[in-house]
Amino acid sequence: MMKAVGRKKHTSWKNLPSFFDVSGSVSVATFGARRLPEIKALWAQVEQQNTQLPSISAKALESGGGKKSSRHLRRRTTSYKRRIRHRFPAAAIKPPSESQCRKARRRCHRLHMRECAPTPPASRTDEPPVHWIANHIWHAKRFHTCNLWNWRVPMLHSNRGAKAALRLAQERTLVQEATWCQRPIRCTCSDVPLLSQCLLRIIPSFTIQTSRGVSVGSGTVHEVDSFPKRALGPVTWIWTRHGELFEGVDDTSVVLLVHPCIQQSVLKELDSIAALKACVYTEQQLCCLRLRGFQPDICIAKAFEGLFSLESQKEVDTFFSDNSPSHLDAIQLNDANANLLIVRKATHDNSVFCNLGVLGFDIYCSAGTAKSLFQSLVLAGGAAPIGLTEWSHLLQDAHPPVPVFPRDWPDTPSGVEYWQTDGIWCTVRRYLEGGSGRINPIGPPLRSVQWAELIDGVGDEDVVVVRDAAFGKPFEEALAASGSHYSTHETSQSHPRRPRRSPTPPFVTTPKLSVEDAKAFFASCNALIQSLTLPALLLCHITVFGKGVLRPNDTVFFDQRESGIVTSGSFSPARGQFHGIAVIGASRFLSHVAAVVSSGSNTFAVRECDGKRSIQLGVSVRRGDQSVFGTLSLIL
């Protein structure tokens, strides 16, 4: 057996060598004085031979002497250069090489993030360059971005989702940089009346109020002299009496703001008008910042403090005050630091709680001012940035919902292309149809929709969507006349005591019409069907009654006949129900309403939303074997 090793004995100072003192230590001064002659002789010999000391390698500077740390300590020492950049000179940082992996190139690239121009230099390949928004770097670090229409578009916040945006709209201001979707086109004519006449050929709702200094409006652009057919998409126009905001623009010019996917198509239609000269506005980069949500005026006032002069701040305070004229929908600031244009967006009722996401202001400014203003809105104003996905859910949650281009524009070439499974719109559909939370771009296969299925015997190019209230008034009257006697019934029953359960959403079936009224109503609906010379589609709002989920691509049925397709569906926190937007055929809608009234069935209902009653039509929405019951109202 081996003998166990005993404990090492303590060494006594008596057993130490004689040159140590009693304390067991060495005096540095004494030792240096005795070795000084030897060191001098060694230094003299080195200087005579002109020898050089070995140089320190660059790797020694990077890794602390060339020594490799243990595996569990390497992350703290040498894995991230941004943590140890103070250990070696800046010259040691080299630009990323193509031979490095993607993670290594990005890690080194973080150290060189600087200010970037809105448009990067052209690439060496034949592909067109990808344009950047003014705050591209800020969004690239916080958003999922995609290359769409030669722009780097922020799609969705990486740490939040559309559901969080709907909640934040009730608590704070939301800001979106919409520069990529507001592409400017400059139109010039000899005088203002002739300019209005030329633009009325493609924009039927175009008007200029010369009594104001700034005139802003929106509408739908069509091909030349083809209204109401051959629509291209939405458009916003800006007319200013003075050209401080737009360089080279006077009072005989109008700037049109369109989506980048239809910019060339609109420019082609404008060039076909002889008296009108149109060009892509490139003299000054125009940026657009959208502010929506809770108290956007206070957010802008806080952001303007310290950026502009006191006179400009007084003008902004007057514009935001309650005493300002209601017709004043825009204000232009010609400040020494920057030129701004603030446009009020108040197309919906501000008393409705779910409309906060679509009410607010649009700020148009130059690219040089956009970055400082955006950062001031986020830091000083407390605004929450959003992307394209959150913006589409805010429009859908409004009352009534706002159609999203090109998803809810089936009468346009872009709307037809959007619902095809191939193309650039496939990426956008993955985000918009992914739900209200965090989006998974890799989802189930998308469905290709043909809008000609809703109308018999016509093509997609001949479809017309009824959007104007003047054209849609007969359809609205037909729906309201079906339940003209609903005012005699109460929408809620009076309870003698407090109910134990929470009350259900107000839903009351309308009473039947008399025989004479039913015959008159049936005749009017048939006359309206015969007067439809064009195949028309209607946009409607479907709200689920009871349990059920509404998803895009679901089919809307009138009895057993397919009559519409759901374009978007999600859960509304303000309503507490699932709802969505659907496209239905106008002739099938009128035929079903007339058949229901003549048969005397109780298919119409009275629903109350935010204190307002409306007549709605009961429909069923199906997906496979699953069926959901809901009510349908028109969006005009």
XYZ file of C-alpha atoms in Angstrom:
636
model
C 0.000 0.000 0.000
C 1.110 3.491 -0.754
C 1.944 5.724 2.106
C -0.401 8.645 2.502
C 1.131 11.968 1.658
C 1.349 14.096 4.752
C 0.887 17.824 5.110
C 3.851 19.918 3.965
C 5.872 21.193 6.860
C 6.180 24.958 7.417
C 9.543 26.384 6.400
C 11.279 28.297 9.156
C 13.394 31.383 8.572
C 16.285 29.609 10.218
C 16.423 27.165 7.293
C 16.494 29.958 4.625
C 19.739 30.952 2.798
C 22.036 33.331 4.566
C 21.510 36.292 2.184
C 17.858 36.645 3.330
C 17.216 38.781 6.365
C 15.098 37.820 9.324
C 11.770 38.784 7.656
C 12.379 36.460 4.680
C 12.309 39.358 2.112
C 14.756 41.184 -0.176
C 15.496 44.894 -0.052
C 14.925 46.320 -3.524
C 17.178 49.334 -3.003
C 20.073 47.206 -1.826
C 19.580 44.648 -4.567
C 19.386 47.345 -7.286
C 22.481 49.150 -6.044
C 24.513 45.934 -6.113
C 23.284 44.990 -9.637
C 23.539 48.515 -11.139
C 27.084 48.114 -12.544
C 26.046 44.917 -14.313
C 22.967 46.599 -15.878
C 25.050 49.551 -17.120
C 27.519 47.253 -18.757
C 24.723 45.330 -20.483
C 23.087 48.550 -21.814
C 26.409 49.851 -23.139
C 26.996 46.602 -24.998
C 23.513 46.739 -26.585
C 23.941 50.360 -27.696
C 27.329 49.631 -29.307
C 25.944 46.713 -31.340
C 22.909 48.840 -32.544
C 20.504 46.054 -31.811
C 16.739 46.644 -31.728
C 14.203 45.255 -29.388
C 11.531 42.925 -30.899
C 8.333 44.770 -31.999
C 4.967 44.018 -30.449
C 2.570 42.271 -32.804
C -0.915 43.658 -33.574
C -2.455 40.445 -32.276
C -0.912 41.087 -28.894
C -2.755 44.422 -28.764
C -6.041 42.818 -29.707
C -6.036 39.815 -27.393
C -3.953 40.989 -24.482
C -0.500 39.587 -25.302
C -1.581 36.785 -27.598
C -2.763 34.604 -24.768
C -6.037 32.744 -25.296
C -8.485 32.804 -22.443
C -10.576 29.914 -21.262
C -13.655 29.096 -23.297
C -16.115 30.430 -20.748
C -14.187 33.728 -20.502
C -13.691 34.517 -24.182
C -17.046 36.350 -24.522
C -15.939 38.817 -21.872
C -12.486 39.388 -23.332
C -12.156 39.225 -27.090
C -15.448 38.178 -28.720
C -16.965 41.662 -29.099
C -14.559 44.297 -30.340
C -16.963 47.080 -29.453
C -16.347 46.219 -25.768
C -12.561 46.351 -25.997
C -12.097 49.091 -28.575
C -10.312 51.163 -25.903
C -7.538 48.537 -25.677
C -6.078 49.099 -29.118
C -5.696 52.093 -31.437
C -8.375 53.018 -33.953
C -6.047 52.167 -36.834
C -6.346 48.505 -35.940
C -10.060 48.527 -36.917
C -10.343 47.463 -40.532
C -13.410 47.566 -42.791
C -15.349 44.296 -43.108
C -13.997 41.829 -45.628
C -16.009 39.647 -47.978
C -14.200 36.566 -46.685
C -15.638 37.081 -43.201
C -18.912 35.577 -42.116
C -22.080 37.670 -41.917
C -21.957 37.983 -38.129
C -18.362 39.185 -38.190
C -19.094 41.785 -40.850
C -22.078 43.172 -38.930
C -20.117 43.235 -35.663
C -17.397 45.356 -37.168
C -19.886 47.489 -39.060
C -21.563 48.638 -35.832
C -18.467 50.677 -34.980
C -18.733 52.666 -38.216
C -22.425 53.682 -38.150
C -22.517 57.305 -39.213
C -25.050 59.671 -40.709
C -26.418 58.385 -44.035
C -27.977 60.254 -46.909
C -31.629 59.587 -47.773
C -30.469 58.038 -51.065
C -27.332 55.827 -50.992
C -24.883 55.791 -53.909
C -25.817 53.745 -56.940
C -24.688 50.119 -56.933
C -22.337 48.683 -59.520
C -24.940 46.207 -60.755
C -27.752 46.964 -63.166
C -30.346 46.920 -60.391
C -31.685 50.341 -59.302
C -30.433 51.685 -55.964
C -32.485 51.202 -52.820
C -33.605 54.519 -51.343
C -33.442 55.169 -47.623
C -35.716 57.246 -45.473
C -34.125 60.026 -43.441
C -34.094 57.896 -40.258
C -33.046 54.656 -41.952
C -30.418 53.658 -39.358
C -32.807 54.368 -36.493
C -35.489 52.131 -38.039
C -33.073 49.408 -39.178
C -32.092 48.736 -35.556
C -35.700 48.558 -34.273
C -37.907 47.422 -37.167
C -38.254 44.559 -39.595
C -37.455 46.190 -42.942
C -37.941 44.992 -46.529
C -36.927 46.216 -49.978
C -40.161 47.297 -51.655
C -40.507 49.566 -54.700
C -36.790 50.479 -54.481
C -37.282 51.677 -50.890
C -36.213 50.208 -47.580
C -39.610 50.097 -45.872
C -40.036 49.618 -42.077
C -42.704 46.922 -41.849
C -43.122 46.083 -38.143
C -41.524 46.986 -34.807
C -39.284 44.134 -33.682
C -40.241 44.459 -29.999
C -43.964 45.199 -30.369
C -46.847 44.302 -32.624
C -50.014 45.749 -34.055
C -51.909 44.819 -30.894
C -49.545 46.975 -28.838
C -49.986 49.855 -31.297
C -53.766 49.748 -30.864
C -53.308 49.950 -27.102
C -50.724 52.746 -27.283
C -52.987 54.814 -29.554
C -55.327 55.300 -26.573
C -52.489 56.347 -24.246
C -49.856 58.259 -26.255
C -48.990 59.616 -29.675
C -47.846 57.361 -32.513
C -45.411 58.576 -35.187
C -44.665 57.025 -38.566
C -42.190 58.204 -41.187
C -44.286 57.908 -44.350
C -41.715 59.359 -46.744
C -41.581 56.201 -48.830
C -45.369 56.140 -49.500
C -45.756 59.873 -50.270
C -43.850 60.313 -53.534
C -44.142 63.887 -54.872
C -44.978 64.819 -58.480
C -44.884 68.480 -59.503
C -47.587 69.715 -61.917
C -47.265 73.172 -63.509
C -49.664 75.139 -65.693
C -49.981 78.710 -66.940
C -52.677 79.786 -64.463
C -54.627 78.350 -61.561
C -58.056 77.913 -63.263
C -56.495 76.051 -66.172
C -54.492 73.947 -63.730
C -57.697 72.932 -61.943
C -59.386 72.020 -65.222
C -56.475 69.809 -66.255
C -56.281 67.947 -62.958
C -60.059 67.437 -62.861
C -59.663 65.105 -65.835
C -57.809 62.577 -63.670
C -58.893 63.592 -60.123
C -62.678 64.227 -60.066
C -62.638 65.669 -56.522
C -59.759 68.103 -57.129
C -60.320 71.624 -55.762
C -58.078 74.574 -54.905
C -59.184 77.216 -52.426
C -57.245 80.275 -53.506
C -58.539 82.294 -50.558
C -56.115 80.468 -48.255
C -52.359 80.411 -48.304
C -52.265 76.609 -48.292
C -54.783 74.199 -49.818
C -54.580 70.454 -49.101
C -56.946 67.702 -50.246
C -57.180 64.015 -51.103
C -59.060 61.858 -53.580
C -58.711 59.082 -56.141
C -56.699 59.373 -59.346
C -58.032 57.784 -62.555
C -56.849 57.539 -66.099
C -57.522 60.580 -68.278
C -61.264 61.074 -68.975
C -62.179 57.584 -67.718
C -63.983 58.290 -64.423
C -65.468 56.244 -62.743
C -63.586 53.374 -64.393
C -59.847 52.621 -64.509
C -58.853 53.928 -61.100
C -55.137 53.996 -60.202
C -55.074 54.709 -56.470
C -55.320 57.386 -53.761
C -53.682 60.787 -54.140
C -53.040 63.819 -51.928
C -52.373 67.279 -53.330
C -50.715 70.349 -51.805
C -51.055 73.862 -53.244
C -49.140 76.742 -51.651
C -49.279 80.421 -52.506
C -45.642 80.898 -51.535
C -42.820 78.563 -52.492
C -40.782 78.539 -49.295
C -41.535 74.884 -48.597
C -40.983 73.565 -52.134
C -38.045 74.931 -54.063
C -39.050 76.098 -57.521
C -42.807 75.781 -56.855
C -45.030 78.852 -57.233
C -48.771 79.450 -57.027
C -49.305 77.905 -60.489
C -47.935 74.530 -59.380
C -49.438 71.657 -57.444
C -47.524 68.835 -55.761
C -49.255 65.439 -55.960
C -48.331 62.778 -53.390
C -48.906 59.198 -54.582
C -47.813 55.683 -53.689
C -44.488 54.610 -55.260
C -46.113 51.666 -57.058
C -48.316 54.020 -59.105
C -45.953 56.972 -59.455
C -44.919 56.168 -63.018
C -48.510 55.412 -64.055
C -49.739 58.760 -62.730
C -46.828 60.562 -64.364
C -47.705 58.935 -67.675
C -51.311 60.138 -67.442
C -50.201 63.653 -66.565
C -47.844 63.802 -69.551
C -50.758 62.983 -71.875
C -52.456 66.310 -70.969
C -51.125 68.943 -73.377
C -51.521 72.046 -71.200
C -49.965 70.400 -68.157
C -46.277 69.861 -67.443
C -45.439 67.198 -64.872
C -42.172 65.903 -63.480
C -40.907 63.928 -60.511
C -40.072 66.419 -57.789
C -36.364 65.908 -57.032
C -35.085 69.413 -56.246
C -35.642 68.904 -52.543
C -36.230 65.666 -50.686
C -39.701 65.876 -49.145
C -40.329 63.891 -45.945
C -43.646 63.135 -44.269
C -44.191 62.349 -40.582
C -47.601 61.025 -39.505
C -48.730 61.658 -35.938
C -51.808 59.832 -34.682
C -53.206 58.749 -31.363
C -53.706 60.501 -28.034
C -52.993 64.265 -27.919
C -50.679 64.652 -30.938
C -50.814 68.454 -30.621
C -49.154 68.333 -27.193
C -46.482 66.004 -28.565
C -45.691 68.441 -31.396
C -45.603 71.407 -29.001
C -43.073 69.631 -26.768
C -40.940 68.624 -29.750
C -40.846 72.179 -31.137
C -39.427 73.656 -27.930
C -35.860 74.690 -28.638
C -35.954 73.774 -32.337
C -37.779 76.802 -33.741
C -38.168 80.477 -32.917
C -40.708 81.873 -30.505
C -42.805 83.361 -33.302
C -43.137 79.962 -34.985
C -44.109 78.350 -31.692
C -46.832 80.971 -31.201
C -48.234 80.216 -34.662
C -48.284 76.498 -33.851
C -50.012 77.110 -30.505
C -52.666 79.205 -32.262
C -53.191 76.464 -34.840
C -53.646 73.831 -32.114
C -55.827 75.955 -29.836
C -59.570 75.433 -29.637
C -60.127 79.047 -30.711
C -58.555 78.443 -34.128
C -60.960 78.479 -37.100
C -62.326 75.056 -37.951
C -61.721 75.591 -41.673
C -57.981 76.055 -41.074
C -56.766 72.577 -42.011
C -53.095 73.402 -42.683
C -50.410 75.832 -41.570
C -47.053 76.629 -43.155
C -44.084 77.748 -41.048
C -41.334 79.725 -42.761
C -38.835 79.592 -39.919
C -35.177 80.552 -40.142
C -34.150 77.013 -39.167
C -36.556 75.050 -41.374
C -39.767 75.212 -43.417
C -42.647 73.038 -42.293
C -46.191 72.279 -43.382
C -48.577 70.870 -40.758
C -51.814 69.347 -42.087
C -54.762 68.439 -39.875
C -56.342 65.013 -40.491
C -59.893 64.989 -39.134
C -61.950 62.856 -41.509
C -63.616 60.845 -38.714
C -65.677 61.713 -35.666
C -63.380 62.652 -32.792
C -65.979 61.666 -30.195
C -65.650 57.974 -31.129
C -63.071 56.269 -28.947
C -61.699 53.908 -31.605
C -60.981 56.775 -34.051
C -57.950 58.066 -32.139
C -55.657 55.994 -34.346
C -56.674 57.885 -37.515
C -56.973 61.430 -36.125
C -53.905 63.625 -35.941
C -51.514 65.639 -38.081
C -49.122 65.180 -41.007
C -45.860 67.125 -40.995
C -44.119 67.765 -44.329
C -40.524 68.979 -44.155
C -37.156 68.642 -45.844
C -34.799 65.726 -45.350
C -32.396 67.827 -43.291
C -35.100 68.700 -40.753
C -36.801 65.293 -40.656
C -34.151 63.554 -38.568
C -33.899 66.134 -35.785
C -37.668 66.544 -35.718
C -38.288 62.794 -35.574
C -35.845 62.325 -32.712
C -37.391 65.257 -30.854
C -40.874 63.779 -31.262
C -39.692 60.448 -29.826
C -37.470 61.749 -27.025
C -39.107 65.021 -25.978
C -42.667 64.350 -27.120
C -42.821 60.705 -26.042
C -44.163 59.421 -29.367
C -44.059 55.689 -30.158
C -42.814 54.824 -33.689
C -44.842 52.417 -35.837
C -44.459 50.726 -39.228
C -46.647 49.718 -42.151
C -48.308 46.796 -40.334
C -49.343 48.872 -37.317
C -50.626 51.631 -39.601
C -52.919 49.245 -41.503
C -54.430 47.944 -38.236
C -55.072 51.502 -37.035
C -57.012 52.235 -40.228
C -59.007 49.040 -39.856
C -59.895 49.702 -36.199
C -61.534 53.061 -37.016
C -65.303 53.552 -37.239
C -66.017 53.252 -40.097
C -62.826 51.440 -41.169
C -60.555 53.141 -43.684
C -59.636 51.089 -46.795
C -55.932 50.284 -47.099
C -54.247 50.635 -50.482
C -53.957 48.388 -52.451
C -55.568 45.664 -50.328
C -59.055 47.218 -50.398
C -58.850 48.717 -53.916
C -59.898 45.857 -56.226
C -60.696 48.244 -59.101
C -57.038 49.257 -59.536
C -54.215 47.349 -61.285
C -52.251 47.331 -58.016
C -55.276 45.936 -56.152
C -55.586 43.082 -58.654
C -51.855 42.352 -58.450
C -51.919 42.436 -54.639
C -54.192 39.388 -54.426
C -51.988 37.259 -56.688
C -49.678 34.749 -55.010
C -46.571 35.917 -56.908
C -44.865 39.285 -57.011
C -43.638 41.928 -54.628
C -46.988 42.146 -52.818
C -46.597 38.622 -51.453
C -44.210 39.937 -48.767
C -46.646 42.684 -47.784
C -49.501 40.188 -47.488
C -47.455 38.070 -45.073
C -47.282 41.009 -42.683
C -50.798 42.393 -43.118
C -52.524 39.000 -42.894
C -50.346 37.644 -40.082
C -52.549 38.863 -37.233
C -52.368 41.648 -34.682
C -49.402 40.365 -32.666
C -45.862 39.610 -33.800
C -45.833 38.541 -37.415
C -44.332 35.348 -38.771
C -43.486 36.006 -42.440
C -43.398 32.253 -43.111
C -47.018 31.221 -42.792
C -49.627 29.128 -44.582
C -49.979 29.444 -48.349
C -51.775 32.550 -49.546
C -54.971 32.404 -51.564
C -55.235 34.050 -54.978
C -58.456 36.055 -55.312
C -60.220 36.866 -58.573
C -62.642 39.743 -58.173
C -64.524 38.753 -61.331
C -66.013 35.877 -59.308
C -68.289 38.363 -57.538
C -69.694 39.740 -60.803
C -70.834 37.490 -63.639
C -69.437 37.896 -67.131
C -67.031 40.855 -66.662
C -63.298 41.309 -66.325
C -61.278 42.913 -63.558
C -60.527 45.978 -65.666
C -64.242 46.905 -65.844
C -64.958 46.715 -62.099
C -65.969 49.913 -60.291
C -65.933 50.326 -56.520
C -68.556 52.671 -55.035
C -66.673 54.996 -52.661
C -68.275 58.416 -52.848
C -71.257 59.021 -50.556
C -73.181 60.614 -53.431
C -72.918 57.455 -55.576
C -73.445 55.136 -52.628
C -76.530 56.904 -51.269
C -79.019 54.648 -53.143
C -77.419 51.536 -51.630
C -77.445 53.061 -48.166
C -81.078 54.072 -48.518
C -81.986 50.576 -49.669
C -80.429 49.091 -46.555
C -82.011 51.654 -44.228
C -85.482 51.390 -45.806
C -85.565 47.667 -45.097
C -85.938 48.455 -41.396
C -87.687 51.789 -41.489
C -89.882 50.898 -38.488
C -87.014 50.084 -36.140
C -87.413 53.370 -34.230
C -90.554 52.049 -32.524
C -88.523 49.337 -30.766
C -86.087 49.848 -27.963
C -82.519 48.721 -28.443
C -82.218 47.687 -24.802
C -84.810 46.384 -22.361
C -85.425 48.099 -19.035
C -84.566 45.860 -16.097
C -86.192 46.450 -12.686
C -82.979 45.417 -10.977
C -79.322 45.306 -11.740
C -78.497 42.392 -14.086
C -76.210 39.765 -12.691
C -74.452 39.128 -15.978
C -72.732 41.602 -18.250
C -75.096 42.878 -20.982
C -74.629 41.512 -24.490
C -73.927 43.851 -27.436
C -77.102 45.658 -28.563
C -78.712 43.579 -31.278
C -82.387 43.926 -32.093
C -84.187 42.393 -35.075
C -86.091 44.890 -37.168
C -89.868 44.441 -37.581
C -91.310 43.259 -40.849
C -92.603 45.728 -43.411
C -96.214 45.811 -44.422
C -97.339 44.209 -47.688
C -97.618 47.544 -49.489
C -94.227 48.757 -48.235
C -92.592 45.454 -49.124
C -93.919 45.632 -52.710
C -92.723 49.212 -53.119
C -89.330 48.346 -51.695
C -88.985 45.318 -53.995
C -89.804 47.450 -57.043
C -87.270 50.126 -56.088
C -84.496 47.536 -55.608
C -85.217 45.977 -59.024
C -85.167 49.410 -60.627
C -81.813 50.126 -58.998
C -80.417 46.822 -60.271
C -81.532 47.634 -63.807
C -79.887 51.063 -63.585
C -76.462 49.569 -62.818
C -74.800 50.003 -66.204
C -71.369 49.235 -64.720
C -70.363 46.176 -62.646
C -69.981 47.663 -59.172
C -68.454 46.429 -55.943
C -69.231 47.651 -52.427
C -66.916 47.929 -49.444
C -68.581 46.797 -46.250
C -67.766 46.432 -42.572
C -68.538 43.053 -40.975
C -68.791 42.689 -37.196
C -68.980 39.208 -35.679
C -71.945 38.625 -33.386
C -71.217 36.180 -30.592
C -68.325 33.752 -30.854
C -66.214 33.413 -33.943
C -63.032 34.552 -35.668
C -62.854 36.594 -38.853
C -59.809 36.086 -41.073
C -58.744 37.362 -44.513
C -59.860 35.345 -47.563
C -63.030 34.172 -45.798
C -66.151 33.976 -47.988
C -69.284 36.043 -47.321
C -72.563 34.253 -48.070
C -76.062 35.624 -48.595
C -78.124 32.534 -47.748
C -76.345 29.877 -49.863
C -74.862 32.190 -52.504
C -71.256 33.398 -52.430
C -71.407 37.189 -52.581
C -68.185 38.615 -51.137
C -64.641 38.060 -49.880
C -63.128 39.284 -46.605
C -59.965 41.328 -47.205
C -58.946 41.884 -43.568
C -60.048 40.703 -40.147
C -58.762 41.114 -36.605
C -59.871 41.632 -33.020
C -60.776 45.189 -32.049
C -59.909 46.077 -28.426
C -62.231 49.102 -28.580
C -65.228 47.046 -29.726
C -64.361 43.840 -27.913
C -65.274 41.798 -31.008
C -63.786 40.469 -34.210
C -64.460 42.636 -37.242
C -63.095 43.215 -40.722
C -63.521 44.666 -44.211
C -65.117 42.741 -47.073
C -65.798 43.373 -50.769
C -69.226 42.291 -52.047
C -71.027 42.511 -55.380
C -73.524 45.395 -55.616
C -76.087 43.532 -57.728
C -76.009 40.473 -55.460
C -76.436 42.714 -52.432
C -79.531 44.400 -53.865
C -81.011 41.098 -55.026
C -80.610 39.577 -51.582
C -82.090 42.609 -49.804
C -85.110 42.597 -52.116
C -85.627 38.847 -51.670
C -85.413 39.093 -47.884
C -87.932 41.918 -47.679
C -90.402 40.176 -49.999
C -90.175 36.902 -48.027
C -90.619 38.676 -44.685
C -87.666 36.967 -42.926
C -85.956 38.675 -40.001
C -82.481 39.167 -41.478
C -81.985 42.858 -40.680
C -80.784 44.061 -37.302
C -80.192 47.265 -35.399
C -76.731 47.640 -33.933
C -75.466 50.455 -31.783
C -71.819 51.508 -31.985
C -70.587 54.407 -29.849
C -74.077 55.750 -29.292
C -75.162 55.635 -32.953
C -77.764 53.226 -34.330
C -77.583 51.762 -37.807
C -79.438 49.184 -39.871
C -77.235 46.224 -40.742
C -77.731 43.046 -42.742
C -77.192 39.619 -41.229
C -74.685 37.484 -43.156
C -72.656 34.325 -42.648
C -68.904 34.150 -43.137
C -67.467 30.727 -43.896
C -64.059 29.137 -44.106
C -64.281 25.491 -45.003
C -66.681 23.812 -42.584
C -66.572 26.666 -40.062
C -69.260 29.344 -40.165
C -69.526 32.658 -38.289
C -72.579 34.904 -38.032
C -72.193 38.655 -38.300
C -73.810 41.882 -39.397
C -72.853 43.935 -42.449
C -72.809 47.712 -42.903
C -71.657 49.730 -45.924
C -68.454 51.815 -46.084
C -68.924 54.881 -48.307
